[in-house]
Amino acid sequence: MTDSTPASARMPARARVAEASLAPRVQGTVRIVGAGLLGASIGHALTARGVDVALDDSSPAQLRLAIDYGAGRRALDDDEPVLVVVAVPPDVTADVIERELKLHPLAVVTDVASVKLEPLRALRARGVDLTHYIGSHPLAGRERGGAISARADIFIGRPWVVCRDEETPSADLALVEALALELGATPIEMTPEDHDRSVALVSHVPQLMASLLAGRFVDAPEGSLRLAGQGVRDTTRIAASAPELWVQILGANAQPVVDVLDRLADDLNAVADALRAPDAPGARRAVADTIRRGNDGVERLPGKHGQNRRFEQVVVMVDDTPGQLGRLFGELGELAVNVEDLRLEHSPGAQFGLAEISVVPSAVRRAVDGLESRGWKIASTTND
């Protein structure tokens, strides 16, 4: 007698749960317009989950490169996507959104532009029906762009802002949030106005500050730059970003950026005035208050898993030979010390590096004593 029960129903309960957990949240074809860093990275992540990804790009070379790297297949005229992701430069985002809404009226259309209010205003001014459009923005990226730099894991653990309004169908919202979750990101609902003010503070102005500081290095003596440590490298890392893209981003979000820059200019002038006469009454306090306020601001930044939790640092000298970092992590594991964060700094002209390990305060003494007993040299700790 043949058993007509579906195979999935004959599975043990645990196996059915495991199979369900492997199924992608996004069902159906996802069309991605723009095969650069973000578009191709989304394509890689979805393709790895078994989602049908159709790629389109105005640059044939960029499109072929993204396809060759496995970010998806070439889009076809008869594709019927359930979701369209617009991942193009800010100055053409509104145009492409309008086109995709007309070409695919049954699909939900989202975009990943880093500015949300400007394209929305442009679309509203044109009278475009935005019922099935939801703006979004993954707070993820790399200093270098293009399909060649794309990675499936850049969204993991990162915020993904979703800008809904009162007319957004709940099913459409669920699909965009499912996209974020599928890629390992954390969906956060914000208005376009709140989003643009927020990214001005935590993304756009930091880019400018990094670029301005790094610009001071152009004419600096070679001897000065040889003294650069990890601090200045961390501060200027994003200065390697593409000027062409940032001209568009900053232009589209100009007023919120200017608001932050004006306040920063006041702060800089106050510190400069204090340092012009460092022995004047109140000058040292003004400098100290500036540093202390920075301490307070850093304390507010969410850490690992979004926690507002302070960690201590243990700096370990590591020989520049193969396998040393692996041995360090292995021995920290034996000591039951969890590495919350890691930063590496190489010492110029020396055959060793410094591994700055972040741990919970209660683990500092255990880590230091245990590592020293195993022959590691501790360069410093937070409390030194």
mmCIF file of C-alpha atoms in Angstrom:
data_model
loop_
_atom_site.group_PDB
_atom_site.id
_atom_site.type_symbol
_atom_site.label_atom_id
_atom_site.label_comp_id
_atom_site.label_asym_id
_atom_site.label_seq_id
_atom_site.Cartn_x
_atom_site.Cartn_y
_atom_site.Cartn_z
ATOM 1 C CA MET A 1 0.000 0.000 0.000
ATOM 2 C CA THR A 2 1.385 3.363 -1.022
ATOM 3 C CA ASP A 3 1.648 6.069 1.658
ATOM 4 C CA SER A 4 0.135 9.252 0.175
ATOM 5 C CA THR A 5 1.216 11.397 3.123
ATOM 6 C CA PRO A 6 3.524 14.214 1.943
ATOM 7 C CA ALA A 7 7.196 13.570 2.672
ATOM 8 C CA SER A 8 7.434 16.747 4.768
ATOM 9 C CA ALA A 9 4.627 15.538 7.012
ATOM 10 C CA ARG A 10 6.405 12.195 7.569
ATOM 11 C CA MET A 11 9.515 13.995 8.870
ATOM 12 C CA PRO A 12 10.169 14.092 12.620
ATOM 13 C CA ALA A 13 8.993 17.362 14.171
ATOM 14 C CA ARG A 14 12.572 18.540 14.772
ATOM 15 C CA ALA A 15 13.496 17.924 11.122
ATOM 16 C CA ARG A 16 10.438 19.865 9.907
ATOM 17 C CA VAL A 17 11.416 22.831 12.090
ATOM 18 C CA ALA A 18 14.975 22.696 10.748
ATOM 19 C CA GLU A 19 13.746 22.578 7.144
ATOM 20 C CA ALA A 20 11.410 25.530 7.741
ATOM 21 C CA SER A 21 14.261 27.545 9.239
ATOM 22 C CA LEU A 22 16.276 26.972 6.052
ATOM 23 C CA ALA A 23 13.548 28.280 3.753
ATOM 24 C CA PRO A 24 14.176 31.872 2.625
ATOM 25 C CA ARG A 25 11.887 34.549 4.036
ATOM 26 C CA VAL A 26 11.644 36.160 0.587
ATOM 27 C CA GLN A 27 9.752 33.912 -1.833
ATOM 28 C CA GLY A 28 9.798 34.709 -5.548
ATOM 29 C CA THR A 29 12.061 36.665 -7.859
ATOM 30 C CA VAL A 30 13.907 39.699 -6.513
ATOM 31 C CA ARG A 31 14.932 42.219 -9.159
ATOM 32 C CA ILE A 32 17.968 44.348 -8.260
ATOM 33 C CA VAL A 33 18.592 47.477 -10.297
ATOM 34 C CA GLY A 34 22.184 48.548 -9.820
ATOM 35 C CA ALA A 35 24.947 45.941 -9.570
ATOM 36 C CA GLY A 36 27.426 47.985 -7.555
ATOM 37 C CA LEU A 37 28.579 47.306 -4.000
ATOM 38 C CA LEU A 38 25.180 47.264 -2.265
ATOM 39 C CA GLY A 39 23.161 45.794 -5.123
ATOM 40 C CA ALA A 40 25.631 42.991 -5.797
ATOM 41 C CA SER A 41 26.066 42.314 -2.068
ATOM 42 C CA ILE A 42 22.307 41.896 -1.686
ATOM 43 C CA GLY A 43 22.367 39.634 -4.727
ATOM 44 C CA HIS A 44 25.117 37.451 -3.281
ATOM 45 C CA ALA A 45 23.316 37.087 0.045
ATOM 46 C CA LEU A 46 19.935 36.234 -1.525
ATOM 47 C CA THR A 47 21.423 33.867 -4.099
ATOM 48 C CA ALA A 48 23.182 31.987 -1.313
ATOM 49 C CA ARG A 49 19.768 31.510 0.314
ATOM 50 C CA GLY A 50 18.283 30.072 -2.873
ATOM 51 C CA VAL A 51 16.377 33.184 -3.946
ATOM 52 C CA ASP A 52 16.047 33.906 -7.684
ATOM 53 C CA VAL A 53 17.903 37.201 -8.225
ATOM 54 C CA ALA A 54 17.537 39.127 -11.496
ATOM 55 C CA LEU A 55 20.186 41.807 -11.983
ATOM 56 C CA ASP A 56 19.994 44.936 -14.118
ATOM 57 C CA ASP A 57 22.469 47.779 -14.502
ATOM 58 C CA SER A 58 22.971 50.647 -16.925
ATOM 59 C CA SER A 59 26.613 49.580 -17.236
ATOM 60 C CA PRO A 60 26.952 46.331 -19.227
ATOM 61 C CA ALA A 61 30.461 45.792 -17.836
ATOM 62 C CA GLN A 62 29.326 46.195 -14.232
ATOM 63 C CA LEU A 63 26.403 43.849 -14.853
ATOM 64 C CA ARG A 64 28.576 41.140 -16.414
ATOM 65 C CA LEU A 65 31.062 41.408 -13.563
ATOM 66 C CA ALA A 66 28.355 41.008 -10.896
ATOM 67 C CA ILE A 67 26.904 37.999 -12.728
ATOM 68 C CA ASP A 68 30.365 36.434 -13.148
ATOM 69 C CA TYR A 69 30.933 36.756 -9.401
ATOM 70 C CA GLY A 70 27.624 35.006 -8.696
ATOM 71 C CA ALA A 71 25.408 37.858 -7.508
ATOM 72 C CA GLY A 72 22.492 36.721 -9.685
ATOM 73 C CA ARG A 73 21.384 36.237 -13.277
ATOM 74 C CA ARG A 74 20.660 38.737 -16.019
ATOM 75 C CA ALA A 75 17.156 40.229 -15.755
ATOM 76 C CA LEU A 76 14.637 39.233 -18.445
ATOM 77 C CA ASP A 77 11.794 41.247 -19.943
ATOM 78 C CA ASP A 78 9.208 38.697 -18.777
ATOM 79 C CA ASP A 79 10.403 38.549 -15.170
ATOM 80 C CA GLU A 80 7.631 39.020 -12.609
ATOM 81 C CA PRO A 81 9.443 40.070 -9.449
ATOM 82 C CA VAL A 82 7.756 40.221 -6.070
ATOM 83 C CA LEU A 83 10.331 42.753 -4.901
ATOM 84 C CA VAL A 84 12.427 45.348 -6.711
ATOM 85 C CA VAL A 85 15.508 46.752 -4.980
ATOM 86 C CA VAL A 86 16.814 50.003 -6.460
ATOM 87 C CA ALA A 87 20.530 50.343 -5.695
ATOM 88 C CA VAL A 88 21.666 53.230 -7.886
ATOM 89 C CA PRO A 89 23.418 56.557 -7.169
ATOM 90 C CA PRO A 90 21.321 59.169 -5.302
ATOM 91 C CA ASP A 91 21.001 61.531 -8.266
ATOM 92 C CA VAL A 92 19.040 58.957 -10.309
ATOM 93 C CA THR A 93 17.262 57.105 -7.486
ATOM 94 C CA ALA A 94 13.905 58.867 -7.948
ATOM 95 C CA ASP A 95 13.958 58.318 -11.724
ATOM 96 C CA VAL A 96 14.620 54.594 -11.377
ATOM 97 C CA ILE A 97 12.013 54.143 -8.642
ATOM 98 C CA GLU A 98 9.394 55.806 -10.859
ATOM 99 C CA ARG A 99 10.344 53.594 -13.799
ATOM 100 C CA GLU A 100 10.278 50.378 -11.762
ATOM 101 C CA LEU A 101 6.865 51.174 -10.248
ATOM 102 C CA LYS A 102 5.481 51.524 -13.774
ATOM 103 C CA LEU A 103 7.227 48.433 -15.161
ATOM 104 C CA HIS A 104 6.288 46.180 -12.232
ATOM 105 C CA PRO A 105 2.976 47.392 -10.778
ATOM 106 C CA LEU A 106 2.452 44.162 -8.794
ATOM 107 C CA ALA A 107 5.856 44.317 -7.097
ATOM 108 C CA VAL A 108 6.957 46.094 -3.942
ATOM 109 C CA VAL A 109 9.694 48.602 -4.758
ATOM 110 C CA THR A 110 12.317 49.680 -2.246
ATOM 111 C CA ASP A 111 15.611 51.501 -2.574
ATOM 112 C CA VAL A 112 18.823 51.480 -0.546
ATOM 113 C CA ALA A 113 19.940 55.077 -1.114
ATOM 114 C CA SER A 114 21.641 56.743 1.844
ATOM 115 C CA VAL A 115 19.286 59.753 1.654
ATOM 116 C CA LYS A 116 15.554 59.211 1.969
ATOM 117 C CA LEU A 117 13.766 62.570 1.910
ATOM 118 C CA GLU A 118 15.064 64.019 -1.369
ATOM 119 C CA PRO A 119 13.902 61.152 -3.657
ATOM 120 C CA LEU A 120 10.569 60.972 -1.824
ATOM 121 C CA ARG A 121 9.928 64.679 -2.370
ATOM 122 C CA ALA A 122 10.812 64.364 -6.060
ATOM 123 C CA LEU A 123 8.442 61.424 -6.542
ATOM 124 C CA ARG A 124 5.591 63.160 -4.742
ATOM 125 C CA ALA A 125 6.118 66.308 -6.812
ATOM 126 C CA ARG A 126 5.690 64.210 -9.974
ATOM 127 C CA GLY A 127 2.456 62.713 -8.691
ATOM 128 C CA VAL A 128 3.798 59.144 -8.706
ATOM 129 C CA ASP A 129 1.595 56.542 -6.970
ATOM 130 C CA LEU A 130 3.797 55.461 -4.066
ATOM 131 C CA THR A 131 1.459 52.884 -2.527
ATOM 132 C CA HIS A 132 3.889 50.043 -3.206
ATOM 133 C CA TYR A 133 7.088 52.008 -2.607
ATOM 134 C CA ILE A 134 8.952 51.808 0.694
ATOM 135 C CA GLY A 135 12.239 53.637 1.137
ATOM 136 C CA SER A 136 14.927 51.792 3.061
ATOM 137 C CA HIS A 137 18.610 52.070 3.842
ATOM 138 C CA PRO A 138 21.055 49.445 5.109
ATOM 139 C CA LEU A 139 23.738 51.078 7.245
ATOM 140 C CA ALA A 140 26.463 48.976 5.692
ATOM 141 C CA GLY A 141 29.187 49.405 3.146
ATOM 142 C CA ARG A 142 32.887 49.402 2.415
ATOM 143 C CA GLU A 143 35.421 52.062 1.478
ATOM 144 C CA ARG A 144 35.627 50.652 -2.048
ATOM 145 C CA GLY A 145 32.625 50.266 -4.331
ATOM 146 C CA GLY A 146 31.635 48.208 -7.344
ATOM 147 C CA ALA A 147 30.635 44.619 -7.914
ATOM 148 C CA ILE A 148 34.192 43.438 -7.332
ATOM 149 C CA SER A 149 34.008 44.638 -3.707
ATOM 150 C CA ALA A 150 30.597 43.082 -2.985
ATOM 151 C CA ARG A 151 30.245 40.661 -0.075
ATOM 152 C CA ALA A 152 27.250 38.712 1.174
ATOM 153 C CA ASP A 153 28.049 39.348 4.841
ATOM 154 C CA ILE A 154 28.277 43.146 4.992
ATOM 155 C CA PHE A 155 24.696 43.476 6.277
ATOM 156 C CA ILE A 156 25.008 41.032 9.171
ATOM 157 C CA GLY A 157 24.267 42.738 12.470
ATOM 158 C CA ARG A 158 23.818 46.160 10.825
ATOM 159 C CA PRO A 159 20.753 48.419 11.134
ATOM 160 C CA TRP A 160 18.443 48.566 8.113
ATOM 161 C CA VAL A 161 16.160 51.599 8.229
ATOM 162 C CA VAL A 162 12.667 51.160 6.772
ATOM 163 C CA CYS A 163 10.631 54.300 6.058
ATOM 164 C CA ARG A 164 6.945 53.446 5.948
ATOM 165 C CA ASP A 165 3.957 55.803 5.936
ATOM 166 C CA GLU A 166 0.284 55.490 6.806
ATOM 167 C CA GLU A 167 -0.555 54.258 3.294
ATOM 168 C CA THR A 168 1.955 51.398 3.295
ATOM 169 C CA PRO A 169 0.208 47.993 3.073
ATOM 170 C CA SER A 170 1.275 45.729 5.920
ATOM 171 C CA ALA A 171 2.210 42.942 3.482
ATOM 172 C CA ASP A 172 4.558 45.303 1.614
ATOM 173 C CA LEU A 173 6.203 46.380 4.845
ATOM 174 C CA ALA A 174 6.611 42.744 5.887
ATOM 175 C CA LEU A 175 8.366 41.945 2.592
ATOM 176 C CA VAL A 176 10.934 44.730 2.942
ATOM 177 C CA GLU A 177 11.576 43.804 6.562
ATOM 178 C CA ALA A 178 11.922 40.165 5.467
ATOM 179 C CA LEU A 179 14.629 41.262 3.022
ATOM 180 C CA ALA A 180 16.560 42.933 5.842
ATOM 181 C CA LEU A 181 16.171 39.913 8.110
ATOM 182 C CA GLU A 182 17.168 37.546 5.306
ATOM 183 C CA LEU A 183 20.462 39.392 4.998
ATOM 184 C CA GLY A 184 21.105 39.302 8.752
ATOM 185 C CA ALA A 185 20.319 42.981 9.331
ATOM 186 C CA THR A 186 18.110 44.549 12.006
ATOM 187 C CA PRO A 187 15.080 46.465 10.629
ATOM 188 C CA ILE A 188 14.448 49.843 12.269
ATOM 189 C CA GLU A 189 11.437 51.990 11.369
ATOM 190 C CA MET A 190 12.074 55.732 11.008
ATOM 191 C CA THR A 191 10.573 58.641 9.135
ATOM 192 C CA PRO A 192 12.586 59.949 6.170
ATOM 193 C CA GLU A 193 13.216 63.188 8.078
ATOM 194 C CA ASP A 194 14.534 61.397 11.160
ATOM 195 C CA HIS A 195 16.654 59.119 8.997
ATOM 196 C CA ASP A 196 18.341 61.967 7.135
ATOM 197 C CA ARG A 197 19.074 63.904 10.332
ATOM 198 C CA SER A 198 20.470 60.753 11.930
ATOM 199 C CA VAL A 199 22.791 59.768 9.078
ATOM 200 C CA ALA A 200 24.026 63.358 8.833
ATOM 201 C CA LEU A 201 25.320 62.988 12.392
ATOM 202 C CA VAL A 202 26.638 59.412 12.398
ATOM 203 C CA SER A 203 27.684 58.923 8.757
ATOM 204 C CA HIS A 204 27.861 61.983 6.535
ATOM 205 C CA VAL A 205 29.663 64.417 8.849
ATOM 206 C CA PRO A 206 32.125 61.728 10.035
ATOM 207 C CA GLN A 207 33.005 61.179 6.361
ATOM 208 C CA LEU A 208 33.755 64.875 5.968
ATOM 209 C CA MET A 209 35.754 65.044 9.192
ATOM 210 C CA ALA A 210 37.839 62.011 8.180
ATOM 211 C CA SER A 211 38.469 63.514 4.746
ATOM 212 C CA LEU A 212 39.425 66.914 6.166
ATOM 213 C CA LEU A 213 41.866 65.399 8.639
ATOM 214 C CA ALA A 214 43.388 63.043 6.059
ATOM 215 C CA GLY A 215 43.717 65.999 3.700
ATOM 216 C CA ARG A 216 46.178 67.537 6.189
ATOM 217 C CA PHE A 217 48.501 64.591 5.478
ATOM 218 C CA VAL A 218 49.016 65.548 1.830
ATOM 219 C CA ASP A 219 51.658 68.191 2.582
ATOM 220 C CA ALA A 220 52.850 66.734 5.893
ATOM 221 C CA PRO A 221 56.540 65.836 6.299
ATOM 222 C CA GLU A 222 57.286 62.156 5.779
ATOM 223 C CA GLY A 223 58.733 61.968 9.264
ATOM 224 C CA SER A 224 55.432 63.064 10.784
ATOM 225 C CA LEU A 225 53.465 60.366 9.002
ATOM 226 C CA ARG A 226 55.891 57.683 10.224
ATOM 227 C CA LEU A 227 54.617 58.406 13.718
ATOM 228 C CA ALA A 228 51.003 57.594 12.792
ATOM 229 C CA GLY A 229 49.468 54.945 15.018
ATOM 230 C CA GLN A 230 46.233 53.003 14.999
ATOM 231 C CA GLY A 231 44.263 55.922 16.395
ATOM 232 C CA VAL A 232 44.790 58.135 13.369
ATOM 233 C CA ARG A 233 44.260 55.175 11.031
ATOM 234 C CA ASP A 234 40.918 54.448 12.683
ATOM 235 C CA THR A 235 39.940 58.110 12.512
ATOM 236 C CA THR A 236 40.727 58.457 8.808
ATOM 237 C CA ARG A 237 39.816 54.978 7.517
ATOM 238 C CA ILE A 238 36.715 56.145 5.659
ATOM 239 C CA ALA A 239 38.647 58.945 3.959
ATOM 240 C CA ALA A 240 39.402 56.387 1.227
ATOM 241 C CA SER A 241 35.766 56.600 0.029
ATOM 242 C CA ALA A 242 34.808 57.530 -3.544
ATOM 243 C CA PRO A 243 34.475 61.328 -4.046
ATOM 244 C CA GLU A 244 31.942 60.954 -6.886
ATOM 245 C CA LEU A 245 29.431 59.155 -4.671
ATOM 246 C CA TRP A 246 29.883 61.441 -1.685
ATOM 247 C CA VAL A 247 29.321 64.590 -3.731
ATOM 248 C CA GLN A 248 25.845 63.213 -4.496
ATOM 249 C CA ILE A 249 25.115 62.032 -0.945
ATOM 250 C CA LEU A 250 26.174 65.274 0.709
ATOM 251 C CA GLY A 251 24.366 67.385 -1.868
ATOM 252 C CA ALA A 252 21.138 65.442 -1.333
ATOM 253 C CA ASN A 253 21.342 65.786 2.456
ATOM 254 C CA ALA A 254 22.946 69.227 2.583
ATOM 255 C CA GLN A 255 20.882 71.005 5.247
ATOM 256 C CA PRO A 256 21.073 68.345 7.984
ATOM 257 C CA VAL A 257 24.825 68.076 7.330
ATOM 258 C CA VAL A 258 25.265 71.844 7.505
ATOM 259 C CA ASP A 259 23.365 71.942 10.812
ATOM 260 C CA VAL A 260 25.853 69.514 12.380
ATOM 261 C CA LEU A 261 28.864 71.224 10.788
ATOM 262 C CA ASP A 262 27.800 74.612 12.148
ATOM 263 C CA ARG A 263 27.638 73.225 15.689
ATOM 264 C CA LEU A 264 30.994 71.502 15.225
ATOM 265 C CA ALA A 265 32.502 74.755 13.965
ATOM 266 C CA ASP A 266 31.371 76.476 17.175
ATOM 267 C CA ASP A 267 32.961 73.682 19.221
ATOM 268 C CA LEU A 268 36.227 73.879 17.267
ATOM 269 C CA ASN A 269 36.399 77.657 17.638
ATOM 270 C CA ALA A 270 35.860 77.365 21.387
ATOM 271 C CA VAL A 271 38.700 74.849 21.757
ATOM 272 C CA ALA A 272 40.984 76.895 19.496
ATOM 273 C CA ASP A 273 40.317 80.020 21.580
ATOM 274 C CA ALA A 274 41.146 78.117 24.765
ATOM 275 C CA LEU A 275 44.416 76.817 23.306
ATOM 276 C CA ARG A 276 45.478 80.240 22.047
ATOM 277 C CA ALA A 277 45.879 81.194 25.696
ATOM 278 C CA PRO A 278 46.167 77.874 27.578
ATOM 279 C CA ASP A 279 47.179 79.608 30.836
ATOM 280 C CA ALA A 280 44.180 81.938 30.844
ATOM 281 C CA PRO A 281 41.547 81.344 33.529
ATOM 282 C CA GLY A 282 39.112 78.643 32.417
ATOM 283 C CA ALA A 283 41.146 77.559 29.359
ATOM 284 C CA ARG A 284 42.196 74.185 30.726
ATOM 285 C CA ARG A 285 38.696 73.502 31.964
ATOM 286 C CA ALA A 286 37.304 74.230 28.481
ATOM 287 C CA VAL A 287 39.692 71.664 26.972
ATOM 288 C CA ALA A 288 38.978 69.111 29.690
ATOM 289 C CA ASP A 289 35.219 69.556 29.262
ATOM 290 C CA THR A 290 35.591 68.946 25.530
ATOM 291 C CA ILE A 291 37.413 65.659 26.110
ATOM 292 C CA ARG A 292 34.988 64.635 28.852
ATOM 293 C CA ARG A 293 31.984 65.350 26.641
ATOM 294 C CA GLY A 294 33.564 63.087 24.035
ATOM 295 C CA ASN A 295 33.879 60.381 26.698
ATOM 296 C CA ASP A 296 30.179 60.749 27.471
ATOM 297 C CA GLY A 297 29.251 60.567 23.800
ATOM 298 C CA VAL A 298 31.261 57.394 23.194
ATOM 299 C CA GLU A 299 29.524 55.805 26.184
ATOM 300 C CA ARG A 300 26.200 56.225 24.377
ATOM 301 C CA LEU A 301 27.261 54.320 21.278
ATOM 302 C CA PRO A 302 25.734 50.837 21.190
ATOM 303 C CA GLY A 303 28.290 48.079 21.336
ATOM 304 C CA LYS A 304 28.156 44.378 20.630
ATOM 305 C CA HIS A 305 24.605 43.144 19.922
ATOM 306 C CA GLY A 306 23.376 46.751 20.363
ATOM 307 C CA GLN A 307 24.267 46.775 24.050
ATOM 308 C CA ASN A 308 25.273 49.959 25.836
ATOM 309 C CA ARG A 309 27.973 48.097 27.704
ATOM 310 C CA ARG A 310 31.517 49.149 28.491
ATOM 311 C CA PHE A 311 34.438 46.819 27.864
ATOM 312 C CA GLU A 312 38.034 46.946 29.050
ATOM 313 C CA GLN A 313 41.035 46.566 26.761
ATOM 314 C CA VAL A 314 44.000 44.233 27.155
ATOM 315 C CA VAL A 315 46.846 44.911 24.707
ATOM 316 C CA VAL A 316 48.948 41.841 23.910
ATOM 317 C CA MET A 317 52.242 41.794 21.986
ATOM 318 C CA VAL A 318 51.988 39.268 19.154
ATOM 319 C CA ASP A 319 54.968 38.041 17.117
ATOM 320 C CA ASP A 320 54.552 38.609 13.385
ATOM 321 C CA THR A 321 54.671 34.898 12.545
ATOM 322 C CA PRO A 322 52.012 32.512 11.238
ATOM 323 C CA GLY A 323 49.545 31.066 13.738
ATOM 324 C CA GLN A 324 50.134 33.485 16.605
ATOM 325 C CA LEU A 325 46.668 35.054 16.561
ATOM 326 C CA GLY A 326 45.086 31.609 16.409
ATOM 327 C CA ARG A 327 47.128 30.527 19.435
ATOM 328 C CA LEU A 328 46.145 33.700 21.311
ATOM 329 C CA PHE A 329 42.430 33.142 20.675
ATOM 330 C CA GLY A 330 42.737 29.472 21.588
ATOM 331 C CA GLU A 331 44.352 30.237 24.909
ATOM 332 C CA LEU A 332 41.831 32.955 25.706
ATOM 333 C CA GLY A 333 39.156 30.334 25.079
ATOM 334 C CA GLU A 334 40.884 27.962 27.495
ATOM 335 C CA LEU A 335 40.807 30.776 30.058
ATOM 336 C CA ALA A 336 37.038 31.216 29.461
ATOM 337 C CA VAL A 337 37.633 34.794 28.276
ATOM 338 C CA ASN A 338 35.278 35.926 25.507
ATOM 339 C CA VAL A 339 36.764 38.355 22.961
ATOM 340 C CA GLU A 340 34.166 41.092 22.546
ATOM 341 C CA ASP A 341 36.184 43.026 19.968
ATOM 342 C CA LEU A 342 39.646 43.036 18.418
ATOM 343 C CA ARG A 343 41.874 45.704 16.936
ATOM 344 C CA LEU A 344 45.321 45.075 15.460
ATOM 345 C CA GLU A 345 48.164 47.553 15.183
ATOM 346 C CA HIS A 346 51.504 46.775 13.568
ATOM 347 C CA SER A 347 54.587 48.393 15.019
ATOM 348 C CA PRO A 348 56.610 50.166 12.251
ATOM 349 C CA GLY A 349 59.972 48.500 11.753
ATOM 350 C CA ALA A 350 59.341 45.795 14.371
ATOM 351 C CA GLN A 351 58.529 42.099 13.916
ATOM 352 C CA PHE A 352 55.517 42.162 16.186
ATOM 353 C CA GLY A 353 52.076 43.670 16.408
ATOM 354 C CA LEU A 354 49.743 44.781 19.167
ATOM 355 C CA ALA A 355 46.432 42.994 19.575
ATOM 356 C CA GLU A 356 43.964 45.134 21.520
ATOM 357 C CA ILE A 357 41.443 42.698 22.970
ATOM 358 C CA SER A 358 38.157 44.019 24.398
ATOM 359 C CA VAL A 359 36.734 41.977 27.266
ATOM 360 C CA VAL A 360 34.185 42.464 30.043
ATOM 361 C CA PRO A 361 35.747 44.162 33.095
ATOM 362 C CA SER A 362 35.391 41.052 35.257
ATOM 363 C CA ALA A 363 37.599 39.088 32.839
ATOM 364 C CA VAL A 364 40.566 41.476 32.712
ATOM 365 C CA ARG A 365 42.555 39.994 35.606
ATOM 366 C CA ARG A 366 41.852 36.416 34.482
ATOM 367 C CA ALA A 367 42.995 37.257 30.953
ATOM 368 C CA VAL A 368 46.175 39.075 32.059
ATOM 369 C CA ASP A 369 47.275 36.501 34.613
ATOM 370 C CA GLY A 370 46.436 33.561 32.393
ATOM 371 C CA LEU A 371 48.175 34.947 29.304
ATOM 372 C CA GLU A 372 51.283 35.997 31.196
ATOM 373 C CA SER A 373 51.537 32.523 32.705
ATOM 374 C CA ARG A 374 51.517 31.147 29.159
ATOM 375 C CA GLY A 375 54.372 33.405 28.055
ATOM 376 C CA TRP A 376 52.459 36.268 26.433
ATOM 377 C CA LYS A 377 53.688 39.814 27.048
ATOM 378 C CA ILE A 378 50.959 42.282 28.042
ATOM 379 C CA ALA A 379 51.733 45.768 26.709
ATOM 380 C CA SER A 380 48.990 47.529 28.670
ATOM 381 C CA THR A 381 45.446 47.352 30.030
ATOM 382 C CA THR A 382 42.751 50.009 30.280
ATOM 383 C CA ASN A 383 43.503 50.542 33.953
ATOM 384 C CA ASP A 384 47.265 51.046 33.515
#
